[in-house]
């Protein structure tokens, strides 16, 4: 979600008034830091999930691994295109 979209939604939340003392740039920066932190945590959870797969080997195919994790909430939090790319990045960086 972009800052513009988030700002529209946040304005409807009464807690948004608590940051009125911040200028627009500061609010946007806080939002970006927050989104980055959420992304890091999501990737770490995905990595943990892959590390829990006992039969994960260099010969493992995405299709086989997907069967093991397709019901896991950590897997479901990623879009389908992100799932494969994150798997490849994490799997090959752990070699």
PDB file of C-alpha atoms in Angstrom:
ATOM      1  CA  UNK A   1       0.000   0.000   0.000  1.00  0.00           C
ATOM      2  CA  UNK A   2       1.368   3.396  -0.912  1.00  0.00           C
ATOM      3  CA  UNK A   3       1.697   6.263   1.569  1.00  0.00           C
ATOM      4  CA  UNK A   4      -1.056   8.115  -0.284  1.00  0.00           C
ATOM      5  CA  UNK A   5      -3.483   5.204   0.154  1.00  0.00           C
ATOM      6  CA  UNK A   6      -2.452   4.637   3.763  1.00  0.00           C
ATOM      7  CA  UNK A   7      -2.866   8.317   4.602  1.00  0.00           C
ATOM      8  CA  UNK A   8      -6.438   8.234   3.315  1.00  0.00           C
ATOM      9  CA  UNK A   9      -7.253   5.292   5.570  1.00  0.00           C
ATOM     10  CA  UNK A  10      -5.352   6.651   8.563  1.00  0.00           C
ATOM     11  CA  UNK A  11      -7.262   9.920   8.503  1.00  0.00           C
ATOM     12  CA  UNK A  12     -10.397   7.942   9.337  1.00  0.00           C
ATOM     13  CA  UNK A  13      -8.711   6.606  12.487  1.00  0.00           C
ATOM     14  CA  UNK A  14      -8.985   8.858  15.545  1.00  0.00           C
ATOM     15  CA  UNK A  15      -5.467   7.887  16.632  1.00  0.00           C
ATOM     16  CA  UNK A  16      -4.067   9.671  13.562  1.00  0.00           C
ATOM     17  CA  UNK A  17      -4.733  12.971  15.338  1.00  0.00           C
ATOM     18  CA  UNK A  18      -2.098  12.012  17.915  1.00  0.00           C
ATOM     19  CA  UNK A  19       0.634  12.683  15.346  1.00  0.00           C
ATOM     20  CA  UNK A  20      -0.621  16.115  14.288  1.00  0.00           C
ATOM     21  CA  UNK A  21       2.570  17.642  15.678  1.00  0.00           C
ATOM     22  CA  UNK A  22       4.591  15.860  12.967  1.00  0.00           C
ATOM     23  CA  UNK A  23       4.881  17.316   9.497  1.00  0.00           C
ATOM     24  CA  UNK A  24       3.854  15.352   6.439  1.00  0.00           C
ATOM     25  CA  UNK A  25       7.402  14.219   5.613  1.00  0.00           C
ATOM     26  CA  UNK A  26       7.918  12.856   9.127  1.00  0.00           C
ATOM     27  CA  UNK A  27       4.647  10.940   8.972  1.00  0.00           C
ATOM     28  CA  UNK A  28       5.580   9.446   5.618  1.00  0.00           C
ATOM     29  CA  UNK A  29       9.024   8.447   6.903  1.00  0.00           C
ATOM     30  CA  UNK A  30       7.475   6.740   9.935  1.00  0.00           C
ATOM     31  CA  UNK A  31       5.114   4.885   7.626  1.00  0.00           C
ATOM     32  CA  UNK A  32       7.975   3.730   5.385  1.00  0.00           C
ATOM     33  CA  UNK A  33      10.007   2.527   8.372  1.00  0.00           C
ATOM     34  CA  UNK A  34       6.969   0.666   9.689  1.00  0.00           C
ATOM     35  CA  UNK A  35       6.293  -1.025   6.344  1.00  0.00           C
ATOM     36  CA  UNK A  36       9.961  -1.989   6.010  1.00  0.00           C
ATOM     37  CA  UNK A  37       9.933  -3.545   9.487  1.00  0.00           C
ATOM     38  CA  UNK A  38       6.778  -5.516   8.683  1.00  0.00           C
ATOM     39  CA  UNK A  39       8.378  -6.769   5.478  1.00  0.00           C
ATOM     40  CA  UNK A  40      11.507  -7.883   7.337  1.00  0.00           C
ATOM     41  CA  UNK A  41       9.431  -9.779   9.890  1.00  0.00           C
ATOM     42  CA  UNK A  42       7.373 -11.444   7.172  1.00  0.00           C
ATOM     43  CA  UNK A  43      10.541 -12.561   5.352  1.00  0.00           C
ATOM     44  CA  UNK A  44      12.042 -13.877   8.585  1.00  0.00           C
ATOM     45  CA  UNK A  45       8.895 -15.897   9.305  1.00  0.00           C
ATOM     46  CA  UNK A  46       9.060 -17.308   5.785  1.00  0.00           C
ATOM     47  CA  UNK A  47      12.721 -18.240   6.346  1.00  0.00           C
ATOM     48  CA  UNK A  48      11.807 -19.932   9.652  1.00  0.00           C
ATOM     49  CA  UNK A  49       9.105 -21.891   7.895  1.00  0.00           C
ATOM     50  CA  UNK A  50      11.553 -23.130   5.249  1.00  0.00           C
ATOM     51  CA  UNK A  51      14.075 -24.065   7.926  1.00  0.00           C
ATOM     52  CA  UNK A  52      11.426 -26.256   9.563  1.00  0.00           C
ATOM     53  CA  UNK A  53      11.121 -28.437   6.472  1.00  0.00           C
ATOM     54  CA  UNK A  54      13.168 -31.519   7.292  1.00  0.00           C
ATOM     55  CA  UNK A  55      13.332 -32.896   3.766  1.00  0.00           C
ATOM     56  CA  UNK A  56      14.465 -29.658   2.100  1.00  0.00           C
ATOM     57  CA  UNK A  57      17.495 -30.415  -0.063  1.00  0.00           C
ATOM     58  CA  UNK A  58      19.348 -28.895  -2.981  1.00  0.00           C
ATOM     59  CA  UNK A  59      17.297 -31.131  -5.247  1.00  0.00           C
ATOM     60  CA  UNK A  60      13.972 -30.024  -3.800  1.00  0.00           C
ATOM     61  CA  UNK A  61      11.579 -28.520  -6.283  1.00  0.00           C
ATOM     62  CA  UNK A  62       9.307 -25.633  -5.465  1.00  0.00           C
ATOM     63  CA  UNK A  63       6.342 -27.866  -6.308  1.00  0.00           C
ATOM     64  CA  UNK A  64       7.335 -30.423  -3.650  1.00  0.00           C
ATOM     65  CA  UNK A  65       8.101 -27.813  -1.021  1.00  0.00           C
ATOM     66  CA  UNK A  66       4.859 -25.994  -1.718  1.00  0.00           C
ATOM     67  CA  UNK A  67       2.939 -29.173  -0.854  1.00  0.00           C
ATOM     68  CA  UNK A  68       4.509 -29.105   2.609  1.00  0.00           C
ATOM     69  CA  UNK A  69       3.819 -25.453   3.350  1.00  0.00           C
ATOM     70  CA  UNK A  70       0.720 -24.477   1.374  1.00  0.00           C
ATOM     71  CA  UNK A  71      -1.501 -24.350   4.489  1.00  0.00           C
ATOM     72  CA  UNK A  72       1.007 -22.461   6.641  1.00  0.00           C
ATOM     73  CA  UNK A  73      -0.050 -18.888   7.470  1.00  0.00           C
ATOM     74  CA  UNK A  74       3.528 -17.695   6.881  1.00  0.00           C
ATOM     75  CA  UNK A  75       3.255 -18.957   3.312  1.00  0.00           C
ATOM     76  CA  UNK A  76      -0.203 -17.522   2.754  1.00  0.00           C
ATOM     77  CA  UNK A  77       0.873 -14.001   3.739  1.00  0.00           C
ATOM     78  CA  UNK A  78       2.888 -13.657   0.536  1.00  0.00           C
ATOM     79  CA  UNK A  79       1.424 -13.079  -2.903  1.00  0.00           C
ATOM     80  CA  UNK A  80       1.931 -16.009  -5.267  1.00  0.00           C
ATOM     81  CA  UNK A  81       4.710 -14.254  -7.204  1.00  0.00           C
ATOM     82  CA  UNK A  82       6.498 -13.273  -3.987  1.00  0.00           C
ATOM     83  CA  UNK A  83       6.388 -16.835  -2.665  1.00  0.00           C
ATOM     84  CA  UNK A  84       8.587 -18.227  -5.421  1.00  0.00           C
ATOM     85  CA  UNK A  85      11.005 -15.313  -5.483  1.00  0.00           C
ATOM     86  CA  UNK A  86      11.410 -15.297  -1.676  1.00  0.00           C
ATOM     87  CA  UNK A  87      11.922 -19.042  -1.699  1.00  0.00           C
ATOM     88  CA  UNK A  88      14.666 -18.775  -4.308  1.00  0.00           C
ATOM     89  CA  UNK A  89      16.400 -15.923  -2.513  1.00  0.00           C
ATOM     90  CA  UNK A  90      16.278 -17.605   0.886  1.00  0.00           C
ATOM     91  CA  UNK A  91      17.032 -21.107  -0.365  1.00  0.00           C
ATOM     92  CA  UNK A  92      20.018 -20.155  -2.493  1.00  0.00           C
ATOM     93  CA  UNK A  93      21.424 -17.743   0.098  1.00  0.00           C
ATOM     94  CA  UNK A  94      21.462 -20.594   2.622  1.00  0.00           C
ATOM     95  CA  UNK A  95      23.604 -22.872   0.473  1.00  0.00           C
TER      96      UNK A  95
END
